[in-house]
Each structure stands twice: as structure tokens, then as C-alpha cells.
PDB file of C-alpha atoms and ligand atoms in Angstrom:
ATOM      1  CA  UNK X   1      -0.176  -5.198  -8.521  1.00 81.00           C
ATOM      2  CA  UNK X   2      -2.496  -2.432  -6.858  1.00 95.00           C
ATOM      3  CA  UNK X   3      -3.135   0.855  -9.021  1.00 97.00           C
ATOM      4  CA  UNK X   4      -2.296   4.072  -8.417  1.00 98.00           C
ATOM      5  CA  UNK X   5      -5.298   6.317  -8.254  1.00 98.00           C
ATOM      6  CA  UNK X   6      -6.170  10.010  -8.074  1.00 98.00           C
ATOM      7  CA  UNK X   7      -9.498  10.830  -7.319  1.00 98.00           C
ATOM      8  CA  UNK X   8     -11.037  14.231  -6.557  1.00 98.00           C
ATOM      9  CA  UNK X   9     -14.243  14.380  -4.663  1.00 98.00           C
ATOM     10  CA  UNK X  10     -15.938  17.928  -4.955  1.00 98.00           C
ATOM     11  CA  UNK X  11     -18.328  17.859  -2.381  1.00 98.00           C
ATOM     12  CA  UNK X  12     -21.648  19.918  -2.746  1.00 98.00           C
ATOM     13  CA  UNK X  13     -19.514  22.500  -5.022  1.00 98.00           C
ATOM     14  CA  UNK X  14     -20.482  23.326  -8.864  1.00 98.00           C
ATOM     15  CA  UNK X  15     -23.626  24.484 -10.705  1.00 98.00           C
ATOM     16  CA  UNK X  16     -23.962  22.855 -13.664  1.00 98.00           C
ATOM     17  CA  UNK X  17     -22.464  25.351 -16.156  1.00 98.00           C
ATOM     18  CA  UNK X  18     -19.506  25.420 -13.164  1.00 98.00           C
ATOM     19  CA  UNK X  19     -19.400  21.980 -13.250  1.00 98.00           C
ATOM     20  CA  UNK X  20     -19.310  22.093 -17.698  1.00 98.00           C
ATOM     21  CA  UNK X  21     -16.092  24.557 -17.273  1.00 98.00           C
ATOM     22  CA  UNK X  22     -14.014  22.072 -14.943  1.00 98.00           C
ATOM     23  CA  UNK X  23     -14.946  19.386 -17.019  1.00 98.00           C
ATOM     24  CA  UNK X  24     -13.868  21.277 -20.020  1.00 98.00           C
ATOM     25  CA  UNK X  25     -10.945  22.190 -18.417  1.00 98.00           C
ATOM     26  CA  UNK X  26      -9.901  18.506 -16.839  1.00 98.00           C
ATOM     27  CA  UNK X  27      -9.871  17.548 -20.373  1.00 98.00           C
ATOM     28  CA  UNK X  28      -7.423  20.066 -21.465  1.00 97.00           C
ATOM     29  CA  UNK X  29      -4.908  18.810 -19.168  1.00 97.00           C
ATOM     30  CA  UNK X  30      -2.214  16.061 -19.988  1.00 96.00           C
ATOM     31  CA  UNK X  31      -1.311  13.427 -17.951  1.00 96.00           C
ATOM     32  CA  UNK X  32       2.153  11.979 -17.495  1.00 96.00           C
ATOM     33  CA  UNK X  33       1.679   9.944 -14.771  1.00 96.00           C
ATOM     34  CA  UNK X  34       0.239   6.007 -14.512  1.00 95.00           C
ATOM     35  CA  UNK X  35      -2.219   7.221 -12.173  1.00 98.00           C
ATOM     36  CA  UNK X  36      -5.976   6.237 -12.739  1.00 98.00           C
ATOM     37  CA  UNK X  37      -8.270   9.540 -12.634  1.00 98.00           C
ATOM     38  CA  UNK X  38     -11.618   9.718 -11.177  1.00 98.00           C
ATOM     39  CA  UNK X  39     -13.661  12.684 -10.382  1.00 98.00           C
ATOM     40  CA  UNK X  40     -16.784  12.537  -8.042  1.00 98.00           C
ATOM     41  CA  UNK X  41     -19.024  15.335  -9.182  1.00 98.00           C
ATOM     42  CA  UNK X  42     -22.706  15.836  -7.158  1.00 98.00           C
ATOM     43  CA  UNK X  43     -25.111  14.066  -8.391  1.00 97.00           C
ATOM     44  CA  UNK X  44     -27.464  16.219 -10.364  1.00 98.00           C
ATOM     45  CA  UNK X  45     -24.093  16.924 -12.587  1.00 98.00           C
ATOM     46  CA  UNK X  46     -23.229  12.808 -12.802  1.00 98.00           C
ATOM     47  CA  UNK X  47     -24.945  12.096 -15.960  1.00 98.00           C
ATOM     48  CA  UNK X  48     -23.143  15.260 -17.300  1.00 98.00           C
ATOM     49  CA  UNK X  49     -19.851  14.192 -16.580  1.00 98.00           C
ATOM     50  CA  UNK X  50     -19.933  11.080 -17.631  1.00 97.00           C
ATOM     51  CA  UNK X  51     -21.402  12.446 -20.841  1.00 97.00           C
ATOM     52  CA  UNK X  52     -18.204  14.532 -20.923  1.00 98.00           C
ATOM     53  CA  UNK X  53     -15.932  12.285 -19.923  1.00 98.00           C
ATOM     54  CA  UNK X  54     -16.964   9.539 -21.738  1.00 93.00           C
ATOM     55  CA  UNK X  55     -13.978   9.141 -24.666  1.00 93.00           C
ATOM     56  CA  UNK X  56     -11.318  10.700 -22.131  1.00 97.00           C
ATOM     57  CA  UNK X  57      -9.601   8.542 -19.389  1.00 95.00           C
ATOM     58  CA  UNK X  58     -11.202   9.904 -16.275  1.00 98.00           C
ATOM     59  CA  UNK X  59     -13.505   7.916 -14.700  1.00 98.00           C
ATOM     60  CA  UNK X  60     -16.843   9.410 -12.959  1.00 98.00           C
ATOM     61  CA  UNK X  61     -17.833   8.432  -9.141  1.00 98.00           C
ATOM     62  CA  UNK X  62     -20.929   9.205  -6.983  1.00 98.00           C
ATOM     63  CA  UNK X  63     -20.276  10.441  -3.731  1.00 98.00           C
ATOM     64  CA  UNK X  64     -23.171   8.531  -2.151  1.00 98.00           C
ATOM     65  CA  UNK X  65     -25.900   6.273  -2.785  1.00 98.00           C
ATOM     66  CA  UNK X  66     -28.796   4.190  -0.441  1.00 98.00           C
ATOM     67  CA  UNK X  67     -28.633   1.071  -0.067  1.00 98.00           C
ATOM     68  CA  UNK X  68     -31.804  -0.020  -0.978  1.00 98.00           C
ATOM     69  CA  UNK X  69     -32.336  -0.894  -4.586  1.00 96.00           C
ATOM     70  CA  UNK X  70     -35.922   1.281  -5.083  1.00 97.00           C
ATOM     71  CA  UNK X  71     -38.297   2.408  -3.249  1.00 97.00           C
ATOM     72  CA  UNK X  72     -40.075   5.267  -0.867  1.00 98.00           C
ATOM     73  CA  UNK X  73     -36.618   6.899   0.581  1.00 98.00           C
ATOM     74  CA  UNK X  74     -37.353  10.497  -0.691  1.00 98.00           C
ATOM     75  CA  UNK X  75     -34.234  12.478  -1.960  1.00 96.00           C
ATOM     76  CA  UNK X  76     -31.935   9.020  -2.361  1.00 98.00           C
ATOM     77  CA  UNK X  77     -30.199   7.358  -5.264  1.00 98.00           C
ATOM     78  CA  UNK X  78     -29.698   3.470  -5.474  1.00 98.00           C
ATOM     79  CA  UNK X  79     -26.891   1.882  -7.017  1.00 98.00           C
ATOM     80  CA  UNK X  80     -28.933   0.752 -10.110  1.00 98.00           C
ATOM     81  CA  UNK X  81     -29.333   4.347 -11.124  1.00 98.00           C
ATOM     82  CA  UNK X  82     -25.764   5.219 -10.575  1.00 98.00           C
ATOM     83  CA  UNK X  83     -25.115   2.441 -12.949  1.00 98.00           C
ATOM     84  CA  UNK X  84     -28.336   3.353 -15.517  1.00 97.00           C
ATOM     85  CA  UNK X  85     -26.430   6.669 -16.248  1.00 97.00           C
ATOM     86  CA  UNK X  86     -23.127   5.054 -16.776  1.00 97.00           C
ATOM     87  CA  UNK X  87     -21.542   5.697 -13.073  1.00 98.00           C
ATOM     88  CA  UNK X  88     -19.660   2.804 -12.004  1.00 98.00           C
ATOM     89  CA  UNK X  89     -17.771   3.833  -8.940  1.00 98.00           C
ATOM     90  CA  UNK X  90     -19.187   5.342  -5.527  1.00 98.00           C
ATOM     91  CA  UNK X  91     -17.320   7.012  -2.466  1.00 98.00           C
ATOM     92  CA  UNK X  92     -18.867   5.499   0.521  1.00 98.00           C
ATOM     93  CA  UNK X  93     -18.232   6.643   3.958  1.00 98.00           C
ATOM     94  CA  UNK X  94     -16.884   9.768   3.756  1.00 98.00           C
ATOM     95  CA  UNK X  95     -16.644  11.284   7.459  1.00 97.00           C
ATOM     96  CA  UNK X  96     -18.332  14.033   6.142  1.00 97.00           C
ATOM     97  CA  UNK X  97     -21.278  11.364   5.600  1.00 98.00           C
ATOM     98  CA  UNK X  98     -20.488  10.075   8.758  1.00 97.00           C
ATOM     99  CA  UNK X  99     -20.632  13.263  10.875  1.00 96.00           C
ATOM    100  CA  UNK X 100     -23.585  15.261   9.004  1.00 97.00           C
ATOM    101  CA  UNK X 101     -26.079  12.661   7.940  1.00 97.00           C
ATOM    102  CA  UNK X 102     -25.182   9.854  10.805  1.00 97.00           C
ATOM    103  CA  UNK X 103     -23.620   7.025   8.574  1.00 98.00           C
ATOM    104  CA  UNK X 104     -22.427   4.183  11.186  1.00 98.00           C
ATOM    105  CA  UNK X 105     -20.206   1.135  10.063  1.00 98.00           C
ATOM    106  CA  UNK X 106     -23.597  -1.162  10.081  1.00 98.00           C
ATOM    107  CA  UNK X 107     -25.027   1.431   7.502  1.00 98.00           C
ATOM    108  CA  UNK X 108     -22.076   1.617   5.217  1.00 98.00           C
ATOM    109  CA  UNK X 109     -21.865  -2.341   5.710  1.00 98.00           C
ATOM    110  CA  UNK X 110     -25.072  -2.345   3.834  1.00 98.00           C
ATOM    111  CA  UNK X 111     -24.140   0.399   1.189  1.00 98.00           C
ATOM    112  CA  UNK X 112     -21.112  -1.597   0.336  1.00 98.00           C
ATOM    113  CA  UNK X 113     -23.215  -4.815  -0.124  1.00 98.00           C
ATOM    114  CA  UNK X 114     -25.642  -3.122  -2.625  1.00 98.00           C
ATOM    115  CA  UNK X 115     -22.821  -1.120  -4.551  1.00 98.00           C
ATOM    116  CA  UNK X 116     -20.657  -4.800  -4.827  1.00 98.00           C
ATOM    117  CA  UNK X 117     -23.854  -6.470  -5.801  1.00 98.00           C
ATOM    118  CA  UNK X 118     -24.547  -3.996  -8.770  1.00 98.00           C
ATOM    119  CA  UNK X 119     -21.077  -4.697  -9.853  1.00 98.00           C
ATOM    120  CA  UNK X 120     -19.678  -1.266  -8.421  1.00 98.00           C
ATOM    121  CA  UNK X 121     -16.677  -0.619  -7.163  1.00 98.00           C
ATOM    122  CA  UNK X 122     -16.661   1.491  -3.568  1.00 98.00           C
ATOM    123  CA  UNK X 123     -14.022   4.524  -2.719  1.00 99.00           C
ATOM    124  CA  UNK X 124     -14.982   3.157   1.019  1.00 98.00           C
ATOM    125  CA  UNK X 125     -13.318   6.440   3.231  1.00 98.00           C
ATOM    126  CA  UNK X 126     -12.119   5.774   7.184  1.00 98.00           C
ATOM    127  CA  UNK X 127     -10.440   7.712   9.303  1.00 98.00           C
ATOM    128  CA  UNK X 128      -9.939   8.827  12.750  1.00 97.00           C
ATOM    129  CA  UNK X 129     -10.679  11.988  14.920  1.00 95.00           C
ATOM    130  CA  UNK X 130      -8.208  14.744  16.521  1.00 93.00           C
ATOM    131  CA  UNK X 131      -9.116  12.817  20.019  1.00 93.00           C
ATOM    132  CA  UNK X 132      -8.755   9.646  18.396  1.00 95.00           C
ATOM    133  CA  UNK X 133      -4.981  10.459  17.763  1.00 93.00           C
ATOM    134  CA  UNK X 134      -4.424  12.478  20.924  1.00 91.00           C
ATOM    135  CA  UNK X 135      -5.269   9.417  22.638  1.00 94.00           C
ATOM    136  CA  UNK X 136      -2.969   7.395  20.917  1.00 95.00           C
ATOM    137  CA  UNK X 137      -6.638   4.947  19.887  1.00 96.00           C
ATOM    138  CA  UNK X 138      -5.697   6.010  15.935  1.00 97.00           C
ATOM    139  CA  UNK X 139      -5.273   2.654  14.982  1.00 98.00           C
ATOM    140  CA  UNK X 140      -8.238   0.713  17.147  1.00 98.00           C
ATOM    141  CA  UNK X 141     -10.696   3.464  15.611  1.00 98.00           C
ATOM    142  CA  UNK X 142      -9.404   2.863  11.845  1.00 98.00           C
ATOM    143  CA  UNK X 143      -9.271  -1.157  12.723  1.00 98.00           C
ATOM    144  CA  UNK X 144     -12.808  -1.115  13.855  1.00 98.00           C
ATOM    145  CA  UNK X 145     -14.208   0.865  11.205  1.00 98.00           C
ATOM    146  CA  UNK X 146     -12.905  -1.356   8.524  1.00 98.00           C
ATOM    147  CA  UNK X 147     -13.712  -4.747  10.462  1.00 98.00           C
ATOM    148  CA  UNK X 148     -17.231  -3.309  10.566  1.00 98.00           C
ATOM    149  CA  UNK X 149     -17.991  -2.483   7.438  1.00 98.00           C
ATOM    150  CA  UNK X 150     -15.807  -4.640   5.201  1.00 98.00           C
ATOM    151  CA  UNK X 151     -14.952  -8.267   7.344  1.00 98.00           C
ATOM    152  CA  UNK X 152     -17.958  -9.844   6.133  1.00 98.00           C
ATOM    153  CA  UNK X 153     -16.584  -9.868   2.809  1.00 98.00           C
ATOM    154  CA  UNK X 154     -15.179 -12.421   0.887  1.00 98.00           C
ATOM    155  CA  UNK X 155     -11.580 -11.842  -0.474  1.00 98.00           C
ATOM    156  CA  UNK X 156     -12.730 -11.861  -4.231  1.00 97.00           C
ATOM    157  CA  UNK X 157     -14.841  -8.707  -3.157  1.00 98.00           C
ATOM    158  CA  UNK X 158     -11.918  -6.584  -2.336  1.00 98.00           C
ATOM    159  CA  UNK X 159     -11.147  -6.402  -6.169  1.00 98.00           C
ATOM    160  CA  UNK X 160     -13.720  -3.498  -6.493  1.00 98.00           C
ATOM    161  CA  UNK X 161     -12.898  -2.017  -3.024  1.00 98.00           C
ATOM    162  CA  UNK X 162     -10.614   0.986  -3.028  1.00 98.00           C
ATOM    163  CA  UNK X 163      -9.683   2.268   0.509  1.00 98.00           C
ATOM    164  CA  UNK X 164      -8.810   5.830   1.454  1.00 98.00           C
ATOM    165  CA  UNK X 165      -7.564   6.706   4.906  1.00 98.00           C
ATOM    166  CA  UNK X 166      -8.597  10.130   5.640  1.00 97.00           C
ATOM    167  CA  UNK X 167      -8.078  11.341   9.262  1.00 96.00           C
ATOM    168  CA  UNK X 168     -10.662  13.694   9.988  1.00 94.00           C
ATOM    169  CA  UNK X 169      -8.418  16.012  11.360  1.00 92.00           C
ATOM    170  CA  UNK X 170      -6.676  16.756   8.165  1.00 89.00           C
ATOM    171  CA  UNK X 171      -9.830  17.063   5.665  1.00 88.00           C
ATOM    172  CA  UNK X 172     -10.173  20.664   4.553  1.00 80.00           C
ATOM    173  CA  UNK X 173      -8.460  22.053   7.297  1.00 83.00           C
ATOM    174  CA  UNK X 174      -5.059  22.544   5.438  1.00 79.00           C
ATOM    175  CA  UNK X 175      -3.179  20.323   8.014  1.00 81.00           C
ATOM    176  CA  UNK X 176      -1.537  17.499   6.317  1.00 85.00           C
ATOM    177  CA  UNK X 177      -0.493  13.765   8.266  1.00 88.00           C
ATOM    178  CA  UNK X 178       3.026  13.667   7.840  1.00 94.00           C
ATOM    179  CA  UNK X 179       4.237  11.131   4.738  1.00 95.00           C
ATOM    180  CA  UNK X 180       5.670   9.201   7.969  1.00 96.00           C
ATOM    181  CA  UNK X 181       2.004   9.462   9.946  1.00 96.00           C
ATOM    182  CA  UNK X 182       0.400   8.516   6.179  1.00 97.00           C
ATOM    183  CA  UNK X 183       3.198   5.364   6.087  1.00 98.00           C
ATOM    184  CA  UNK X 184       2.472   4.020   9.162  1.00 98.00           C
ATOM    185  CA  UNK X 185      -1.376   4.299   8.864  1.00 98.00           C
ATOM    186  CA  UNK X 186      -1.362   2.450   5.537  1.00 98.00           C
ATOM    187  CA  UNK X 187       1.060  -0.182   6.512  1.00 98.00           C
ATOM    188  CA  UNK X 188      -0.997  -0.990   9.685  1.00 98.00           C
ATOM    189  CA  UNK X 189      -4.254  -0.861   7.272  1.00 98.00           C
ATOM    190  CA  UNK X 190      -2.271  -3.662   4.889  1.00 98.00           C
ATOM    191  CA  UNK X 191      -1.385  -5.720   8.148  1.00 98.00           C
ATOM    192  CA  UNK X 192      -5.041  -5.668   9.079  1.00 98.00           C
ATOM    193  CA  UNK X 193      -6.235  -6.813   5.583  1.00 98.00           C
ATOM    194  CA  UNK X 194      -3.341  -9.315   5.337  1.00 98.00           C
ATOM    195  CA  UNK X 195      -4.465 -10.527   8.956  1.00 98.00           C
ATOM    196  CA  UNK X 196      -7.747 -11.339   7.753  1.00 98.00           C
ATOM    197  CA  UNK X 197      -7.304 -12.491   3.853  1.00 98.00           C
ATOM    198  CA  UNK X 198      -3.830 -12.983   3.358  1.00 98.00           C
ATOM    199  CA  UNK X 199      -0.890 -11.227   1.949  1.00 97.00           C
ATOM    200  CA  UNK X 200      -1.930 -11.363  -1.754  1.00 97.00           C
ATOM    201  CA  UNK X 201      -5.240  -9.767  -1.417  1.00 98.00           C
ATOM    202  CA  UNK X 202      -3.599  -7.363   1.066  1.00 98.00           C
ATOM    203  CA  UNK X 203      -0.963  -6.463  -1.536  1.00 98.00           C
ATOM    204  CA  UNK X 204      -3.623  -5.939  -4.599  1.00 98.00           C
ATOM    205  CA  UNK X 205      -5.743  -3.188  -2.325  1.00 98.00           C
ATOM    206  CA  UNK X 206      -5.216   0.358  -3.535  1.00 98.00           C
ATOM    207  CA  UNK X 207      -5.214   2.706  -0.604  1.00 98.00           C
ATOM    208  CA  UNK X 208      -5.122   5.790  -0.977  1.00 98.00           C
ATOM    209  CA  UNK X 209      -4.377   9.292   1.566  1.00 97.00           C
ATOM    210  CA  UNK X 210      -6.575  12.021   1.863  1.00 97.00           C
ATOM    211  CA  UNK X 211      -6.634  15.414   3.979  1.00 94.00           C
ATOM    212  CA  UNK X 212      -5.403  18.381   2.660  1.00 91.00           C
ATOM    213  CA  UNK X 213      -3.312  17.015  -0.138  1.00 95.00           C
ATOM    214  CA  UNK X 214      -1.835  19.695  -2.329  1.00 96.00           C
ATOM    215  CA  UNK X 215       0.446  19.789  -5.746  1.00 97.00           C
ATOM    216  CA  UNK X 216       3.035  20.976  -2.652  1.00 96.00           C
ATOM    217  CA  UNK X 217       2.826  17.760  -0.716  1.00 96.00           C
ATOM    218  CA  UNK X 218       1.786  15.158  -2.992  1.00 97.00           C
ATOM    219  CA  UNK X 219       4.980  13.920  -4.382  1.00 97.00           C
ATOM    220  CA  UNK X 220       6.368  13.073  -1.000  1.00 97.00           C
ATOM    221  CA  UNK X 221       3.235  11.670   0.225  1.00 97.00           C
ATOM    222  CA  UNK X 222       2.798   9.678  -2.653  1.00 98.00           C
ATOM    223  CA  UNK X 223       6.593   8.299  -2.510  1.00 97.00           C
ATOM    224  CA  UNK X 224       5.590   6.295   0.680  1.00 98.00           C
ATOM    225  CA  UNK X 225       5.399   2.511  -0.142  1.00 97.00           C
ATOM    226  CA  UNK X 226       1.893   2.054   0.857  1.00 98.00           C
ATOM    227  CA  UNK X 227       0.236   5.464  -0.464  1.00 98.00           C
ATOM    228  CA  UNK X 228      -1.222   4.316  -3.611  1.00 98.00           C
ATOM    229  CA  UNK X 229      -2.649   7.354  -4.333  1.00 98.00           C
ATOM    230  CA  UNK X 230      -4.935  10.519  -3.126  1.00 98.00           C
ATOM    231  CA  UNK X 231      -8.394  11.066  -2.441  1.00 98.00           C
ATOM    232  CA  UNK X 232      -8.500  14.915  -2.892  1.00 98.00           C
ATOM    233  CA  UNK X 233     -11.204  17.610  -1.740  1.00 97.00           C
ATOM    234  CA  UNK X 234     -10.373  21.166  -2.369  1.00 96.00           C
ATOM    235  CA  UNK X 235      -7.299  20.978  -4.730  1.00 97.00           C
ATOM    236  CA  UNK X 236      -9.583  18.934  -7.394  1.00 98.00           C
ATOM    237  CA  UNK X 237     -11.857  21.984  -7.968  1.00 98.00           C
ATOM    238  CA  UNK X 238      -8.895  23.226 -10.088  1.00 98.00           C
ATOM    239  CA  UNK X 239      -8.340  21.216 -12.756  1.00 98.00           C
ATOM    240  CA  UNK X 240      -4.530  22.352 -13.160  1.00 98.00           C
ATOM    241  CA  UNK X 241      -3.757  21.384  -9.376  1.00 98.00           C
ATOM    242  CA  UNK X 242      -5.830  18.318  -9.738  1.00 98.00           C
ATOM    243  CA  UNK X 243      -3.782  17.258 -12.463  1.00 98.00           C
ATOM    244  CA  UNK X 244      -0.254  18.428 -10.753  1.00 98.00           C
ATOM    245  CA  UNK X 245      -1.624  16.201  -7.747  1.00 98.00           C
ATOM    246  CA  UNK X 246      -1.804  13.308 -10.564  1.00 98.00           C
ATOM    247  CA  UNK X 247       0.935  13.955 -12.247  1.00 98.00           C
ATOM    248  CA  UNK X 248       2.848  13.961  -8.597  1.00 97.00           C
ATOM    249  CA  UNK X 249       3.712   9.764  -9.261  1.00 90.00           C
TER     250      UNK X 249
HETATM  251  C1  PEP Q   1     -11.712  15.110   1.265  1.00 66.83           C
HETATM  252  O1  PEP Q   1     -12.788  15.658   1.506  1.00 66.83           O
HETATM  253  O2  PEP Q   1     -12.361  13.760   0.857  1.00 66.83           O
HETATM  254  C2  PEP Q   1     -10.696  15.645   1.450  1.00 66.83           C
HETATM  255  C3  PEP Q   1      -9.735  15.099   1.579  1.00 66.83           C
HETATM  256  O3  PEP Q   1     -10.619  17.249   1.562  1.00 66.83           O
HETATM  257  P1  PEP Q   1      -9.014  17.889   1.268  1.00 66.83           P
HETATM  258  O4  PEP Q   1      -8.683  17.510   0.631  1.00 66.83           O
HETATM  259  O5  PEP Q   1     -10.082  19.296   0.889  1.00 66.83           O
HETATM  260  O6  PEP Q   1      -8.541  18.100   2.735  1.00 66.83           O
END
């Protein structure tokens, strides 16, 4: 059975002391749901976060990594470097990486391969822009993002892949997809996976929704049968709000 997962993407927020305060706050929260909890601090604070959360059941994820093992890639961080500090999950394909850092499906396929080769789990993000949805192209866009970055993988690789559908028009805008829009797209994503890998693989992959999820709307969105959790931006920066979302299951 696939897992329920709530992951917090802290983006480029929180210096060291703010990170320490948020980690301490997270440790004070009570989990009443069965969801797995992941937080993704900025790279300089990953070591600290992993140390602080080591004996809790909150896992730590990176927000990005390079595809190369090592070498002349100034400013970048490799999968093995993340592994060496105990980080075993990485978010790849976030729309902000696609938009501001020109990350293409082709590049993301290489990053996914590098993460999996290092036995990391990947939270793979994708989603259409507003213009795509207005033109009725949202399914075609999502299908091509998934196919281009992931469909070279063998079925077994999907044990280590979490999908995150994040319509770009809903990220950080306060505008959320309706629970029905989320469900329709998640069902389409699962059908796309089933067509390629079979129903067993498709049913085992967790598909998270991301885009302005808040304590007030989480329960309705997570109540949909193909929504297995959320990737949370803004609302993950306050421990109480984040855990209200975790406990919405
Ligand atoms: C995100 O950036 O992945 C995200 C979902 O952000 P927000 O929750 O702030 O819309």
C-alpha cells in the first residue's frame, strides 16, 4: 500500500538560528496521523537538521543536487555529498528550479538517475502553468514532463520515487487547485503510470499535491482517493501549521 507523505519545502528561507528554532518547534509537535513527514531545509542547514531530527520520525530532504558525482561544478552539491551527511531524499524538478535555473526534463532525467544510483529517494515535481490549463493542455504537459524525465526508468526504480503534482499557478499564490482538479490530475498521472508500468506499480507510488496547501484546505484535498499527501511551501515554515497539515489525514 502506498504511503501518505507530507513534505515541507523551506526553499531559501531561514538562516542557521531560524532553522534551529523551527527544528526545535517541530520536535514539540504531536503527530496524530499516519503520514510520513519530511522537511527540506536549504543546503547549508541540512547537516544541522539531520542531527536535530535524527532520533525523531521526521526525515530530511535536500531541495536540489547536481547529477555529477564530483568535479568542476562550482557551487553545486552531489548525491554522495548529501548521503555523507545522512540525507537520503532529494526534491528534483521543482518549478522554481525549472523557471529560474532553466532545468529541463533532460537535465532532470540525469539528476534522477544520479539520485537513484546513490540509493536516494526522489520527490519529483512537475505541473502545468496557467496558460497550459487555460488552453486545456494540462494533461499533455504533465504527461510529457513525467515521460521525459522518468519513463527511461525500470519499474523497480519507482520504489524510490515520490511524485509531486504542483500546478505552477497554485504555488505561493494562495490559489489552490480544487480538490476535484487535484483528484482528476492525480488519477490521470496514475493512469499514465499504469499504462507504462502496470497497475501494481501505479498503485504503489505516492502522488503528492503541492500548491498553497494550508491547514484550512488540507483535509479536503487529502480526502481525495489519489492524493497521497502534500508538498508544502509557505505553510511548512510554521511548525504548528505544518503539523496541522500532517494531521489532516
Ligand atoms: C512549493 O513550493 O512546493 C509549494 C507548494 O509552495 P506553497 O505551498 O507556498 O504554494
